Amino acid sequence: MLIIAVIVIIFALVYLDDKLGRLILRNGRKKVVYPKRRSDMALYVNGRHLFADYFAELRRARDHIHILFYIIKHDETTAPFFQLLKEKAAEGVEVRLLTDWVGSLGLPKTLIRSLKASGVEFAYARPPRFPFFIYRLNRRNHRKITVIDGKVGYMGGFNIGREYSGKDANIGEWRDYHLKISGEGVHDLQEQFLHDWEEATGKTVADKRRYFPPLHAGAIRHQLVATDGAALEEQYIDAIRQAKREIMIGSPYFIPSRLLFDELMRAIRRGVRVTVIVPLRADHLFVREAAYPYFYQMLKAGARIYRFYQGFYHAKTIVVDEEWCDVGTANFDRRSLFLNGEINCYVFDRAFTQVVKRAIQRDLTRAEPLTLDFWRKRSLLDRGKESISQLISAWL
């Protein structure tokens, strides 16, 4: 009885910590809608291709390098990354490296000390603290941003480590979508990075003008939007409402809010063709099972659900009517909607949207359709996991 009482008390304290944290700290949650811009863009869906280009641009840096990743691994693939940052700092390039405290918890202290000793400025984003430790622990900085000399920027779904380059044999190919941006939009990536850096360090960056050189207007019209546990739900609902013919959604996790799911179901019922692609395998407990109840209702209504089997699918994208697309860091789940710091790029360009759509279509050729028959025949264990997943879906 004593053990049961202790467990009940612990769960009650965790629940109160989370609820009170949401209530008291939610005024600090916000969105930043940057101006509509014009930039040139390239889409990367393969880690080897992305990092070949990424490292080449880092080597060309002459003034500053600003990097934010949610996850930075310490393995044989990131050793050259850390060495390159040290070399650039030794050349006099200003290097700032920011990573999420939970996402990169495994980085050795000796590595961090060596980076700092080499002149690289390093900081963790959002280390948890009291009060509301559990709530703060859940609110991660999930953005991935790189800005080089204020002229070239990267953002999207890739983190940096062995698996993201497709070198983890247990995972296979890592499928993700990442943007390289040159043009006006780099200003907004820079602005967001500096905001996150100052939030993490508590220090104001001096002489910010040097980080914002004049930039050309590129060919692709787009808009960057940064969210911090608020407003993303409304943006996705608005996009779904505008759809007339087709919605394509790619996400490693599919755990929408009730309002967002209801809007998606309304789109299906009014004749919009909805296609969702998710990974076959799961990289976290319960996330796959948490999606099944939504998939069941969508399949009955006529949606198409596919599960990518050739590696792991981690892309975060939405395509609407071949006219508009979103590539960013936000998953189609409640954590991205209501907890994480995210940044998305909404692209209002038909030609580039078709590039993204073709990437999704290629991925669909390596995905299996989920059927109602499969759902009905799932095991008792899977049914039990679904029940548990529904209880904890807000934190998955």
C-alpha atoms as one frame of an Amber mdcrd trajectory, in Angstrom:
protein
   0.000   0.000   0.000   2.840   2.365   0.830   4.383   1.841  -2.611   1.049
   2.533  -4.305   0.599   5.690  -2.226   4.087   6.916  -3.181   3.408   6.267
  -6.884   0.094   8.137  -6.674   1.778  11.102  -4.961   4.546  11.205  -7.593
   2.041  11.181 -10.467  -0.012  13.866  -8.725   3.056  16.091  -8.303   4.052
  15.618 -11.938   0.511  16.451 -13.055   0.355  19.584 -10.885   3.818  20.697
 -12.031   2.757  20.433 -15.675  -0.669  22.037 -15.278   0.520  24.911 -13.091
   3.484  25.515 -15.411   1.157  25.775 -18.405  -1.153  28.126 -16.528   1.463
  30.459 -15.086   4.045  30.514 -17.888   1.809  30.442 -20.944   1.909  34.236
 -21.331   5.494  33.827 -22.496   4.476  31.532 -25.343   4.169  33.297 -28.647
   4.674  33.237 -32.372   6.790  35.399 -34.622   5.492  35.867 -38.156   8.317
  37.206 -40.274   7.615  39.287 -43.395   6.927  37.659 -46.728  10.257  37.386
 -48.494  11.851  36.289 -51.743  14.787  33.889 -51.644  16.460  31.184 -53.683
  15.999  27.704 -52.217  17.241  24.161 -52.576  15.536  21.119 -51.071  17.656
  18.328 -49.590  16.124  14.952 -48.761  19.323  12.947 -48.292  21.745  13.519
 -45.426  24.892  12.736 -47.410  24.023  15.339 -50.027  22.971  17.905 -47.435
  26.053  17.599 -45.261  28.437  17.640 -48.233  27.012  21.036 -49.192  26.690
  22.150 -45.552  30.337  21.442 -44.695  31.483  23.180 -47.884  29.585  26.334
 -46.901  30.983  26.180 -43.350  34.507  26.052 -44.762  33.781  29.180 -46.837
  32.702  31.208 -43.776  34.671  34.425 -43.288  32.829  36.395 -40.591  30.492
  34.250 -38.477  28.795  30.882 -38.116  25.584  30.529 -36.103  24.295  26.973
 -35.557  21.294  25.597 -33.700  20.421  21.885 -33.739  17.948  20.081 -31.521
  20.223  17.028 -31.487  23.988  16.940 -31.924  25.474  13.473 -31.550  28.997
  12.673 -30.410  30.181  10.069 -32.891  32.586   9.524 -35.780  30.442  11.590
 -38.158  30.349  14.683 -35.940  34.062  14.671 -35.041  34.882  16.478 -38.350
  32.041  18.915 -37.615  33.469  19.888 -34.240  36.996  20.055 -35.662  35.859
  22.348 -38.471  34.185  24.728 -36.008  37.398  24.866 -33.969  39.426  25.603
 -37.104  37.095  28.390 -38.190  37.230  29.935 -34.714  41.052  29.801 -34.877
  40.868  31.685 -38.200  38.987  34.489 -36.460  35.487  33.507 -37.556  32.915
  34.097 -34.829  31.302  30.723 -34.058  28.221  30.227 -31.904  26.862  26.724
 -31.318  23.489  26.264 -29.616  21.786  22.943 -28.925  18.841  21.750 -26.907
  19.640  20.509 -23.400  17.527  17.355 -23.682  18.226  16.678 -27.344  22.015
  16.769 -26.887  22.244  15.548 -23.312  24.924  13.026 -24.228  27.596  15.526
 -25.292  30.707  14.992 -23.122  31.790  17.871 -20.927  35.344  17.394 -22.190
  34.140  18.098 -25.735  32.323  21.254 -24.656  35.409  22.462 -22.795  37.587
  21.841 -25.842  35.166  23.778 -28.064  35.178  26.732 -25.704  38.962  26.598
 -25.342  39.209  26.832 -29.138  37.084  29.986 -29.202  33.726  28.429 -30.074
  30.885  29.926 -28.046  28.639  27.104 -26.812  25.299  27.119 -24.992  22.450
  24.788 -24.096  18.898  25.882 -24.855  16.289  25.488 -22.143  17.942  23.544
 -19.351  15.132  22.610 -16.917  14.925  24.434 -13.611  12.587  24.994 -10.733
   9.812  25.946 -10.332   7.811  23.771 -12.747  10.727  21.490 -13.536   8.633
  18.898 -15.430   6.855  21.516 -17.515  10.136  23.214 -18.459  11.682  19.818
 -19.208   8.923  19.194 -21.761   9.268  22.555 -23.536  12.170  21.927 -25.901
  13.828  24.094 -28.537  13.231  21.846 -31.534  14.464  24.305 -34.175  17.339
  23.569 -36.562  18.913  26.745 -37.937  22.290  27.555 -39.446  23.354  30.987
 -40.715  26.737  31.562 -42.355  28.034  35.122 -42.750  24.432  36.345 -42.725
  24.112  35.274 -46.368  23.388  31.537 -46.411  20.922  29.718 -44.196  19.724
  26.179 -43.537  16.601  24.951 -41.759  14.440  21.835 -41.688  14.265  18.386
 -40.157  17.857  17.100 -40.118  19.902  17.009 -36.938  23.576  16.068 -37.044
  24.940  12.609 -36.270  25.538   9.140 -37.685  21.920   8.173 -38.351  21.124
  11.437 -40.152  23.819  10.644 -42.710  22.357   7.175 -43.263  25.300   5.466
 -41.532  23.365   3.659 -38.797  22.786   0.106 -40.044  19.936  -0.402 -37.591
  17.985   2.487 -39.132  19.054   2.509 -42.764  18.262   5.545 -44.889  17.217
   8.623 -42.953  14.608  10.442 -45.015  14.173  14.109 -44.152  13.487  17.467
 -45.809  15.838  20.404 -45.293  16.076  23.795 -47.001  19.103  25.793 -48.057
  18.130  29.450 -48.330  19.993  32.356 -49.904  18.304  35.731 -50.177  16.022
  37.813 -48.000  14.835  34.946 -45.806  18.291  34.538 -44.252  17.641  37.722
 -42.271  14.749  35.996 -40.505  16.752  32.863 -39.721  19.421  35.137 -38.271
  16.891  37.061 -36.211  15.470  33.848 -34.769  18.871  32.394 -33.975  19.971
  35.532 -32.137  16.717  35.535 -30.174  17.240  31.900 -29.144  20.900  32.533
 -28.339  20.109  35.479 -26.081  17.331  33.498 -24.393  19.764  30.631 -23.710
  22.730  32.716 -22.541  21.004  35.695 -20.957  23.463  37.912 -22.824  22.719
  40.510 -25.484  24.696  40.139 -28.695  26.571  43.358 -29.434  26.665  45.151
 -32.797  23.890  43.127 -34.420  24.072  45.138 -37.632  27.120  43.168 -38.764
  25.009  40.000 -38.877  22.528  41.481 -41.349  24.326  42.286 -44.608  22.329
  43.456 -47.662  20.659  40.507 -49.368  19.223  39.997 -52.837  15.610  39.126
 -53.559  15.446  35.555 -54.819  12.915  33.844 -57.058  10.749  32.058 -54.465
   8.145  33.845 -52.333   7.953  32.475 -48.804   7.424  33.321 -45.141   9.133
  32.039 -42.005   7.050  31.569 -38.865   8.521  30.687 -35.478   6.199  29.242
 -32.842   6.773  28.463 -29.190   4.024  26.162 -27.965   1.233  28.319 -29.412
  -0.365  29.382 -32.713   0.814  26.439 -34.831  -2.532  24.683 -34.465  -4.347
  27.714 -35.915  -1.899  27.947 -38.824  -2.386  24.310 -39.789  -6.172  24.588
 -39.464  -6.176  27.641 -41.732  -4.090  25.790 -44.342  -6.469  22.808 -44.287
  -9.509  25.066 -44.644  -8.058  26.603 -47.792  -7.518  23.241 -49.491  -9.772
  22.605 -52.479  -8.369  19.440 -54.063  -5.498  17.810 -52.201  -3.556  17.769
 -48.923  -0.339  15.791 -48.491   1.177  15.476 -45.010   4.562  13.997 -44.146
   5.506  13.562 -40.494   7.327  11.025 -38.313   4.547  11.365 -35.728   0.834
  11.855 -36.288  -0.870  12.916 -33.052  -2.980  15.987 -33.917  -5.117  18.004
 -31.545  -8.858  17.408 -31.588  -9.528  20.715 -33.393  -6.887  20.020 -36.014
  -8.082  16.466 -36.583 -11.707  17.579 -36.887 -10.708  20.106 -39.561  -8.825
  17.417 -41.463 -11.876  15.140 -41.343 -14.067  17.961 -42.652 -11.671  18.386
 -45.565 -11.955  14.680 -46.406 -15.750  14.814 -46.253 -15.897  17.782 -48.638
 -13.925  15.848 -51.213 -10.315  16.889 -50.582  -7.902  14.036 -51.270  -5.813
  13.552 -48.116  -2.576  11.543 -48.156  -0.413  10.981 -45.075   3.029   9.386
 -44.998   4.658   8.285 -41.732   7.475   5.830 -40.901   6.792   2.114 -40.601
   9.125   1.806 -37.638   8.933   3.918 -34.490  11.863   5.661 -32.821   9.992
   6.319 -29.552   7.648   4.261 -27.410   3.921   4.507 -28.171   4.136   7.125
 -30.955   3.098   4.655 -33.661   0.179   3.327 -31.607  -0.932   6.859 -30.724
  -1.618   7.516 -34.423  -3.748   4.431 -35.074  -7.088   5.726 -33.726  -6.796
   8.780 -35.992  -5.802   6.647 -38.955  -8.789   4.355 -38.448 -11.250   7.225
 -38.720  -9.409   8.738 -41.683  -9.270   5.451 -43.584 -12.994   4.936 -43.084
 -13.580   8.442 -44.483 -11.439   7.762 -47.571  -7.969   9.121 -46.736  -4.798
   7.363 -47.884  -2.223   6.452 -45.201   1.257   5.163 -46.118   4.104   3.857
 -43.980   7.649   4.410 -45.266   9.646   1.186 -44.935  13.038   1.942 -46.498
  14.715   3.425 -43.453  13.182   6.071 -41.217  10.889   8.870 -42.411  11.464
  12.097 -40.459  10.278  14.799 -42.888   7.910  17.522 -41.685   5.951  18.838
 -44.626   2.506  19.792 -45.897   1.489  20.341 -49.522  -1.858  21.974 -50.363
  -3.291  21.935 -53.920   0.176  22.105 -55.537   0.067  25.833 -54.756   1.489
  26.049 -51.249   3.809  23.960 -49.128   5.411  23.926 -45.707   8.866  22.591
 -44.864  10.012  23.025 -41.307  10.849  21.534 -37.946   7.320  20.994 -36.593
   5.848  17.505 -36.499   2.131  16.882 -36.925   1.776  16.178 -33.209   0.767
  17.806 -29.950   4.317  18.297 -28.749   5.075  20.560 -31.706   1.659  22.218
 -31.445   1.703  23.023 -27.741   5.194  22.606 -26.253   8.191  22.928 -28.564
   9.900  25.897 -30.116   9.638  25.361 -33.893  10.271  27.194 -37.137   8.445
  26.535 -40.425   8.886  27.915 -43.918   5.644  28.459 -45.836   6.367  28.585
 -49.559   3.949  30.335 -51.936   5.487  29.179 -55.184   3.910  26.620 -57.483
   7.153  25.388 -59.044   8.893  24.802 -55.706   5.742  23.252 -54.230   5.805
  20.749 -57.077   9.429  19.948 -56.201   8.312  19.088 -52.672   5.319  17.124
 -53.943   7.528  15.060 -56.244   9.785  14.259 -53.284   6.763  12.981 -51.349
   5.599  10.963 -54.357   9.031   9.307 -54.605   8.818   8.418 -50.933   5.362
   6.934 -51.447   6.873   4.397 -53.859   8.859   3.055 -50.886   5.920   3.015
 -48.515   3.157   0.497 -47.884  -0.507   1.511 -47.644  -2.165   1.095 -44.266
  -5.512  -0.675 -44.598  -8.600  -1.063 -42.454  -8.054  -4.815 -42.535  -4.593
  -4.389 -40.968  -6.028  -2.128 -38.290  -8.773  -4.596 -37.395  -6.292  -7.476
 -37.078  -3.820  -5.737 -34.760  -2.785  -7.699 -31.683  -4.026  -7.361 -28.123
  -0.619  -5.943 -27.224  -0.988  -3.235 -29.874  -4.487  -2.448 -28.623  -3.125
  -2.080 -25.100  -0.359   0.234 -26.306  -2.967   2.361 -28.076  -4.904   2.768
 -24.837  -1.773   3.841 -22.979  -0.715   6.149 -25.808  -4.014   8.019 -25.675
  -3.425   8.826 -22.006   0.058  10.243 -22.587  -0.302  11.599 -26.145   0.310
  15.205 -25.078   3.900  14.319 -24.084   4.848  11.888 -26.861
